Amino acid sequence: MHILVTNDDGPPSPTSSPYVHSLVRELQKRGHTVSVCLPHTQRSWIGKAHMIGQTVKPLYYRPSATFDPSPSAASHAQGTTYTRPSKNKKDEEWILVDGTPASCAQIGIHHFFREKGPIDLVVSGPNYGRNTTAVFALSSGTLGGALEAAVCRKKAIALSYAFFSRNHDPTIIDAASRHSVRVIEKLYSQWPTDKSVDLYSVNVPLVEGVEERKTLWAEMLQNYWGENGACFEEVEGSIGDEDEEEERIREGEETKASGDLDSMTNGDAVDAGQTRYPHRHFKWAPRFTDVYKSVEESPPGNDGWAVKEGYTSVTPLKANFWHGASQLHGEELKLDASGLDSQDTALCMSTLIYRPKQHFYALIAYEDPYVQPLILSALEKLFPPEAYTLLPMPDSAVPGEPVSLNDLLPDNDSPILQITPYEAVDWDYVDAHPHTCLVNSYMLRKALIRKHYLGVTVDHWVAKRPDSVLVSHVKRAEAFELDYAEFLDDALVEAFELRASLDRNAGRDAKGREWWILKPSMSDRGQGIRLFSTMEELQGIFDEWEEGMPDSEDEEEGEDGDAGEGNRGGGDADASERNGITTSHLRHFVAQPYIHPPLLLPGDNRKFHIRTYVACVGSLDVYVYRQMLALFAGKPYTPPTSTATSTSTDTTTSNPDNSGAQIDLEAHLTNTCLQRSVAEGTVRRFWDLPLETKTKDDIFSQICEVTGEVFEAAARAMMMHFRPLSNAFEVFGLDFLVGADGTAWLLEVNAFPDFKQTGEELRGLVQGLWEEVLGKAVGGFFGGEDKGVGRNMGGEDDRGKGEEERLVLVRRVDLGR
């Protein structure tokens, strides 16, 4: 059929009109003749208006073959606009007019495209955002374009895409367009002949799997603005453009001439020289809180409810702002299978799913493109669509600042799940709503994620518990602070064991020394990690860092990140590389005995550490995820006792005692930032390692015991720096190194771990983690029951048969909260 496409968002644009190109291409793929007439710019919220007294002028737009809807493509030209039509009739050309959507429908129907034959159907959209409920529909330019087509006696469909993220995933958009074309074709094929329907309003949610979800007939929800439904905010009035200034002058002249006789007669006289109203400007700023609340409180069956639950809504309308064919409401629109399993579309009737009492809102904005879809997929797998409503990140959100949940929720007591970066958490709101707000982070946890605090945590715990497992699984840490290299000797005054070891090493050759590893407490991505065995080597490390640094303290001044609880220095996610290292910026340091020799695999002499994902839920259950990773160094392991220290991962230095030997830290460091991909063998499943089953089971048992102990130690011995909350959960990444004797040593604890290291090949491992964590945390908090998908303990492990629980409870700490 010949389809005219119009919209109210204008020509394709990643920022204002990201969907129309995809729909046109999908219609063309299905063999339809498509003509396009669009406003030349954004015309949202204009309804079915026309610009009277204006000469409407066209432009001619030649679209690109493909279109990238992602915001990052906004600066790239995609399609070209001309003032004159092309002389080459083979060029694809869209019409852009400086009018309204209704004007585009009029002009497209009556003045262009006649050579293609009569127009069979007008599709207005896809709108950039939903047009469900009366408040949106009454002002919608998308519906205005369809209404104009309807009063021109054309079949018309208003199509809107309800987005839940502005990332504009092309895969989801294309799926929505394929689904929309199927809906359009089905509606056209069964259009009522009794004139009971003039047009349809179709709303498609931009969610994964939309093609497999139901399409429901739905009435339009009658709703209203709130009691204080002002959609404009006042801004200070100022002198406007020339026309406004001229009008102001004329008003003054008219006042002088008439003496305000009419106002006086009506009793509205004002003091001479004053106007009745203060001159103000008004900015469009609607608040949709009451609109969302009306949907939340409405019974099932309306268009707002359907889209909220992830269904496509179809609302039959007459061209008089009222829905028709009410006998269809509540039924399912039967779509042709089109390659889908026939049982998915076998039923034409559907019992509407009612919202459960434990319905919750979800703000999911993890800001990691690797993890974000996995979290959304886990939610979808664990909870039915009617159990939760996804909220978009507000446009006003500022990166690095808290997101105000009060502005997103329909009321102050609405249950809300927030999974965002630490900095986006509104901790005041979390504290004030302990029973309705669940967040993915604890507020205080630096007792674990800061290396020097972790050492203090362990020291405090084992001081009163000499039999604790931490004594034999966490290397003693010598913490010190240093602003400038020249004060190193003073900084080590209280590092008694370190000084004693370095003094002993001074009289030994390299092979007889005890080696140490230096770790900046608040760095990440392997920054600043060094090996040393003498005071001279340690001094040389700090001296090298200060070479070339500016003399001015102002130029060196940096943040002391110790005050914060964010991810800086405490996690390994998305940390940016730094080109230089400044001692005064690192400040806090930890030195620990170097673990040598490490466990090496048969036939593979690369060092590796084990990344273990740990979930803490409430206050406080500690779980270990069975599916652990082994992360390998980039080069074969060489004992430090045979070589000299190196000061970076990309350089080597000669050994003063062994002139031919050099060390490359890539042979010693297994940090996540150095890992490349599973394909290169640097990231592997722990349970796939060629070790005896007994050995792997023993390592896992040690990791579980140490993990439970260290979290209890932080919760009980460091309450000022680790405070689990009953309405929070958090995923940590713990790193363990196994010695050649089979002892699993805890290296560090990371908040917001870098999941990208897992790679595409093992994405399912991270998917399973989030399914388990959300099942335990979210299911228990909102649903009153554990919705974890793993199996009970007992039987075979996760190496292939999957009979044991994937998320193992290793410690339940009763903190009396």
mmCIF file of C-alpha atoms in Angstrom, residues 99-325:
data_model
loop_
_atom_site.group_PDB
_atom_site.id
_atom_site.type_symbol
_atom_site.label_atom_id
_atom_site.label_comp_id
_atom_site.label_asym_id
_atom_site.label_seq_id
_atom_site.Cartn_x
_atom_site.Cartn_y
_atom_site.Cartn_z
ATOM 1 C CA GLY A 99 4.456 23.990 9.465
ATOM 2 C CA THR A 100 2.741 21.705 11.939
ATOM 3 C CA PRO A 101 2.184 17.933 11.834
ATOM 4 C CA ALA A 102 -1.436 18.568 10.801
ATOM 5 C CA SER A 103 -0.203 20.814 7.984
ATOM 6 C CA CYS A 104 2.240 18.100 6.892
ATOM 7 C CA ALA A 105 -0.645 15.616 6.674
ATOM 8 C CA GLN A 106 -2.702 18.080 4.614
ATOM 9 C CA ILE A 107 0.134 18.965 2.243
ATOM 10 C CA GLY A 108 1.300 15.370 1.912
ATOM 11 C CA ILE A 109 -2.197 14.112 1.093
ATOM 12 C CA HIS A 110 -3.232 16.842 -1.336
ATOM 13 C CA HIS A 111 -0.145 18.448 -2.866
ATOM 14 C CA PHE A 112 2.741 15.966 -3.169
ATOM 15 C CA PHE A 113 3.320 12.342 -4.190
ATOM 16 C CA ARG A 114 0.442 12.150 -6.685
ATOM 17 C CA GLU A 115 2.679 10.284 -9.108
ATOM 18 C CA LYS A 116 2.722 7.375 -6.630
ATOM 19 C CA GLY A 117 -1.046 6.962 -6.639
ATOM 20 C CA PRO A 118 -3.659 7.535 -3.913
ATOM 21 C CA ILE A 119 -2.546 7.388 -0.292
ATOM 22 C CA ASP A 120 -3.985 4.364 1.480
ATOM 23 C CA LEU A 121 -2.823 5.071 5.020
ATOM 24 C CA VAL A 122 -1.232 7.910 6.986
ATOM 25 C CA VAL A 123 1.161 6.983 9.798
ATOM 26 C CA SER A 124 2.057 9.832 12.147
ATOM 27 C CA GLY A 125 5.200 9.006 14.113
ATOM 28 C CA PRO A 126 6.980 7.271 15.638
ATOM 29 C CA ASN A 127 6.821 9.878 18.361
ATOM 30 C CA TYR A 128 9.882 10.367 20.549
ATOM 31 C CA GLY A 129 8.090 9.287 23.735
ATOM 32 C CA ARG A 130 4.755 7.809 24.736
ATOM 33 C CA ASN A 131 1.381 9.355 23.968
ATOM 34 C CA THR A 132 -0.638 7.382 26.483
ATOM 35 C CA THR A 133 -3.361 8.915 28.687
ATOM 36 C CA ALA A 134 -5.475 11.964 27.935
ATOM 37 C CA VAL A 135 -2.979 14.527 29.251
ATOM 38 C CA PHE A 136 -0.392 13.550 26.635
ATOM 39 C CA ALA A 137 -2.795 12.718 23.807
ATOM 40 C CA LEU A 138 -4.726 15.993 23.920
ATOM 41 C CA SER A 139 -1.587 18.004 23.186
ATOM 42 C CA SER A 140 0.232 15.501 20.982
ATOM 43 C CA GLY A 141 1.387 16.699 17.597
ATOM 44 C CA THR A 142 1.678 13.044 16.622
ATOM 45 C CA LEU A 143 -2.027 12.492 17.268
ATOM 46 C CA GLY A 144 -2.697 15.863 15.631
ATOM 47 C CA GLY A 145 -1.176 14.670 12.369
ATOM 48 C CA ALA A 146 -3.248 11.481 12.445
ATOM 49 C CA LEU A 147 -6.416 13.374 13.360
ATOM 50 C CA GLU A 148 -5.929 15.728 10.405
ATOM 51 C CA ALA A 149 -5.548 12.737 8.102
ATOM 52 C CA ALA A 150 -8.706 11.220 9.589
ATOM 53 C CA VAL A 151 -10.788 14.328 8.949
ATOM 54 C CA CYS A 152 -9.390 14.212 5.417
ATOM 55 C CA ARG A 153 -11.121 10.808 5.218
ATOM 56 C CA LYS A 154 -7.878 8.838 5.278
ATOM 57 C CA LYS A 155 -7.173 5.863 7.468
ATOM 58 C CA ALA A 156 -4.623 7.039 10.040
ATOM 59 C CA ILE A 157 -2.458 5.613 12.818
ATOM 60 C CA ALA A 158 -0.641 7.659 15.457
ATOM 61 C CA LEU A 159 2.463 5.699 16.453
ATOM 62 C CA SER A 160 4.538 6.469 19.558
ATOM 63 C CA TYR A 161 7.599 4.785 21.058
ATOM 64 C CA ALA A 162 7.774 4.805 24.861
ATOM 65 C CA PHE A 163 11.452 4.995 25.699
ATOM 66 C CA PHE A 164 12.991 4.093 29.045
ATOM 67 C CA SER A 165 16.523 5.223 28.152
ATOM 68 C CA ARG A 166 17.884 7.905 25.859
ATOM 69 C CA ASN A 167 20.772 5.721 24.715
ATOM 70 C CA HIS A 168 18.737 4.840 21.571
ATOM 71 C CA ASP A 169 19.842 1.226 21.192
ATOM 72 C CA PRO A 170 19.556 0.598 17.410
ATOM 73 C CA THR A 171 18.727 -3.076 17.987
ATOM 74 C CA ILE A 172 15.749 -2.267 20.196
ATOM 75 C CA ILE A 173 14.583 0.533 17.887
ATOM 76 C CA ASP A 174 14.714 -1.714 14.823
ATOM 77 C CA ALA A 175 12.799 -4.430 16.683
ATOM 78 C CA ALA A 176 10.149 -1.875 17.663
ATOM 79 C CA SER A 177 9.870 -0.790 14.030
ATOM 80 C CA ARG A 178 9.451 -4.367 12.823
ATOM 81 C CA HIS A 179 6.786 -4.900 15.455
ATOM 82 C CA SER A 180 5.094 -1.613 14.575
ATOM 83 C CA VAL A 181 4.868 -2.545 10.898
ATOM 84 C CA ARG A 182 3.181 -5.829 11.808
ATOM 85 C CA VAL A 183 0.681 -3.927 13.972
ATOM 86 C CA ILE A 184 0.078 -1.359 11.206
ATOM 87 C CA GLU A 185 -0.503 -4.042 8.598
ATOM 88 C CA LYS A 186 -2.858 -5.954 10.881
ATOM 89 C CA LEU A 187 -4.906 -2.878 11.777
ATOM 90 C CA TYR A 188 -5.192 -1.862 8.125
ATOM 91 C CA SER A 189 -6.256 -5.339 7.050
ATOM 92 C CA GLN A 190 -9.123 -5.467 9.560
ATOM 93 C CA TRP A 191 -10.190 -1.805 9.550
ATOM 94 C CA PRO A 192 -13.883 -1.607 10.533
ATOM 95 C CA THR A 193 -16.249 -0.891 7.656
ATOM 96 C CA ASP A 194 -18.949 0.560 9.909
ATOM 97 C CA LYS A 195 -17.059 3.819 10.458
ATOM 98 C CA SER A 196 -16.720 3.061 14.177
ATOM 99 C CA VAL A 197 -13.008 3.887 14.034
ATOM 100 C CA ASP A 198 -11.325 6.864 12.359
ATOM 101 C CA LEU A 199 -7.811 6.340 13.640
ATOM 102 C CA TYR A 200 -5.734 4.306 16.075
ATOM 103 C CA SER A 201 -3.287 5.440 18.708
ATOM 104 C CA VAL A 202 -0.520 2.837 19.042
ATOM 105 C CA ASN A 203 2.102 2.980 21.788
ATOM 106 C CA VAL A 204 5.097 0.636 21.573
ATOM 107 C CA PRO A 205 7.481 0.258 24.560
ATOM 108 C CA LEU A 206 11.168 0.260 23.662
ATOM 109 C CA VAL A 207 12.079 -2.862 25.580
ATOM 110 C CA GLU A 208 13.981 -5.994 24.699
ATOM 111 C CA GLY A 209 11.797 -8.692 23.201
ATOM 112 C CA VAL A 210 8.980 -6.302 22.269
ATOM 113 C CA GLU A 211 8.155 -8.466 19.249
ATOM 114 C CA GLU A 212 7.330 -11.388 21.535
ATOM 115 C CA ARG A 213 5.246 -9.341 23.975
ATOM 116 C CA LYS A 214 1.497 -8.969 23.764
ATOM 117 C CA THR A 215 -0.314 -6.234 21.873
ATOM 118 C CA LEU A 216 -3.468 -5.209 23.747
ATOM 119 C CA TRP A 217 -6.530 -3.225 22.862
ATOM 120 C CA ALA A 218 -6.788 -0.537 25.516
ATOM 121 C CA GLU A 219 -8.892 2.447 26.370
ATOM 122 C CA MET A 220 -7.253 5.825 26.847
ATOM 123 C CA LEU A 221 -6.845 6.640 30.517
ATOM 124 C CA GLN A 222 -8.742 9.777 31.466
ATOM 125 C CA ASN A 223 -6.408 11.748 33.687
ATOM 126 C CA TYR A 224 -5.694 15.360 34.579
ATOM 127 C CA TRP A 225 -2.953 17.644 35.728
ATOM 128 C CA GLY A 226 -2.598 17.780 39.517
ATOM 129 C CA GLU A 227 -4.202 20.346 41.772
ATOM 130 C CA ASN A 228 -1.249 22.616 41.118
ATOM 131 C CA GLY A 229 -1.140 21.787 37.442
ATOM 132 C CA ALA A 230 0.837 24.787 36.270
ATOM 133 C CA CYS A 231 2.948 23.725 33.287
ATOM 134 C CA PHE A 232 4.890 26.966 33.086
ATOM 135 C CA GLU A 233 7.365 28.480 35.476
ATOM 136 C CA GLU A 234 7.810 32.196 35.781
ATOM 137 C CA VAL A 235 11.093 33.738 34.759
ATOM 138 C CA GLU A 236 12.039 37.334 35.174
ATOM 139 C CA GLY A 237 10.617 39.527 32.421
ATOM 140 C CA SER A 238 13.053 41.507 30.336
ATOM 141 C CA ILE A 239 13.040 43.535 27.164
ATOM 142 C CA GLY A 240 12.240 41.135 24.381
ATOM 143 C CA ASP A 241 12.634 41.347 20.641
ATOM 144 C CA GLU A 242 11.840 44.377 18.513
ATOM 145 C CA ASP A 243 8.155 43.497 18.126
ATOM 146 C CA GLU A 244 7.706 43.120 21.864
ATOM 147 C CA GLU A 245 9.474 46.390 22.514
ATOM 148 C CA GLU A 246 7.331 48.184 19.948
ATOM 149 C CA GLU A 247 4.190 46.753 21.539
ATOM 150 C CA ARG A 248 5.332 47.985 24.919
ATOM 151 C CA ILE A 249 5.793 51.480 23.548
ATOM 152 C CA ARG A 250 2.365 51.410 21.923
ATOM 153 C CA GLU A 251 0.815 50.281 25.194
ATOM 154 C CA GLY A 252 2.302 53.325 26.862
ATOM 155 C CA GLU A 253 0.903 55.635 24.201
ATOM 156 C CA GLU A 254 -2.532 54.051 24.425
ATOM 157 C CA THR A 255 -2.568 54.408 28.192
ATOM 158 C CA LYS A 256 -1.802 58.092 27.985
ATOM 159 C CA ALA A 257 -4.522 58.635 25.401
ATOM 160 C CA SER A 258 -7.306 56.709 27.105
ATOM 161 C CA GLY A 259 -6.449 57.418 30.708
ATOM 162 C CA ASP A 260 -7.352 53.787 31.552
ATOM 163 C CA LEU A 261 -11.054 54.707 31.506
ATOM 164 C CA ASP A 262 -12.214 51.140 31.094
ATOM 165 C CA SER A 263 -10.113 49.905 33.977
ATOM 166 C CA MET A 264 -11.400 52.605 36.251
ATOM 167 C CA THR A 265 -14.964 51.829 35.311
ATOM 168 C CA ASN A 266 -14.434 48.206 36.256
ATOM 169 C CA GLY A 267 -12.858 49.068 39.565
ATOM 170 C CA ASP A 268 -9.445 47.851 38.511
ATOM 171 C CA ALA A 269 -7.645 51.159 38.461
ATOM 172 C CA VAL A 270 -4.025 51.157 39.429
ATOM 173 C CA ASP A 271 -1.648 53.867 40.416
ATOM 174 C CA ALA A 272 -0.526 56.162 37.647
ATOM 175 C CA GLY A 273 2.511 54.841 35.851
ATOM 176 C CA GLN A 274 1.956 51.240 36.971
ATOM 177 C CA THR A 275 0.625 48.281 35.017
ATOM 178 C CA ARG A 276 -2.026 45.955 36.291
ATOM 179 C CA TYR A 277 0.235 42.905 36.050
ATOM 180 C CA PRO A 278 3.977 42.623 36.572
ATOM 181 C CA HIS A 279 5.713 41.868 33.285
ATOM 182 C CA ARG A 280 6.961 38.291 33.427
ATOM 183 C CA HIS A 281 8.133 35.588 31.035
ATOM 184 C CA PHE A 282 7.018 31.974 31.265
ATOM 185 C CA LYS A 283 9.000 28.851 30.472
ATOM 186 C CA TRP A 284 7.396 25.508 29.569
ATOM 187 C CA ALA A 285 8.211 23.226 32.515
ATOM 188 C CA PRO A 286 5.477 20.630 33.118
ATOM 189 C CA ARG A 287 5.685 18.276 36.079
ATOM 190 C CA PHE A 288 4.557 14.780 35.211
ATOM 191 C CA THR A 289 4.464 13.407 38.740
ATOM 192 C CA ASP A 290 0.665 13.451 38.851
ATOM 193 C CA VAL A 291 0.442 11.912 35.387
ATOM 194 C CA TYR A 292 2.618 8.982 36.434
ATOM 195 C CA LYS A 293 0.674 8.671 39.651
ATOM 196 C CA SER A 294 -2.611 8.459 37.751
ATOM 197 C CA VAL A 295 -1.243 5.532 35.757
ATOM 198 C CA GLU A 296 0.076 3.865 38.876
ATOM 199 C CA GLU A 297 -3.265 4.159 40.654
ATOM 200 C CA SER A 298 -5.405 3.190 37.678
ATOM 201 C CA PRO A 299 -6.914 -0.272 37.253
ATOM 202 C CA PRO A 300 -5.480 -2.503 34.511
ATOM 203 C CA GLY A 301 -6.730 -2.185 30.964
ATOM 204 C CA ASN A 302 -5.854 1.352 29.909
ATOM 205 C CA ASP A 303 -3.112 2.485 27.547
ATOM 206 C CA GLY A 304 -0.860 3.910 30.267
ATOM 207 C CA TRP A 305 -1.020 0.669 32.236
ATOM 208 C CA ALA A 306 -0.300 -1.479 29.165
ATOM 209 C CA VAL A 307 2.866 0.388 28.192
ATOM 210 C CA LYS A 308 4.067 0.495 31.786
ATOM 211 C CA GLU A 309 3.828 -3.286 31.872
ATOM 212 C CA GLY A 310 5.790 -3.643 28.627
ATOM 213 C CA TYR A 311 2.858 -4.310 26.307
ATOM 214 C CA THR A 312 1.969 -2.510 23.075
ATOM 215 C CA SER A 313 -1.315 -0.618 23.416
ATOM 216 C CA VAL A 314 -3.797 -0.035 20.592
ATOM 217 C CA THR A 315 -6.563 2.514 21.216
ATOM 218 C CA PRO A 316 -9.330 2.926 18.583
ATOM 219 C CA LEU A 317 -10.441 6.560 18.272
ATOM 220 C CA LYS A 318 -12.976 8.658 16.512
ATOM 221 C CA ALA A 319 -11.822 12.013 15.180
ATOM 222 C CA ASN A 320 -13.452 13.717 18.135
ATOM 223 C CA PHE A 321 -10.961 12.925 20.909
ATOM 224 C CA TRP A 322 -12.846 9.907 22.186
ATOM 225 C CA HIS A 323 -12.060 6.241 21.874
ATOM 226 C CA GLY A 324 -14.354 3.951 19.984
ATOM 227 C CA ALA A 325 -14.887 0.208 19.649
#
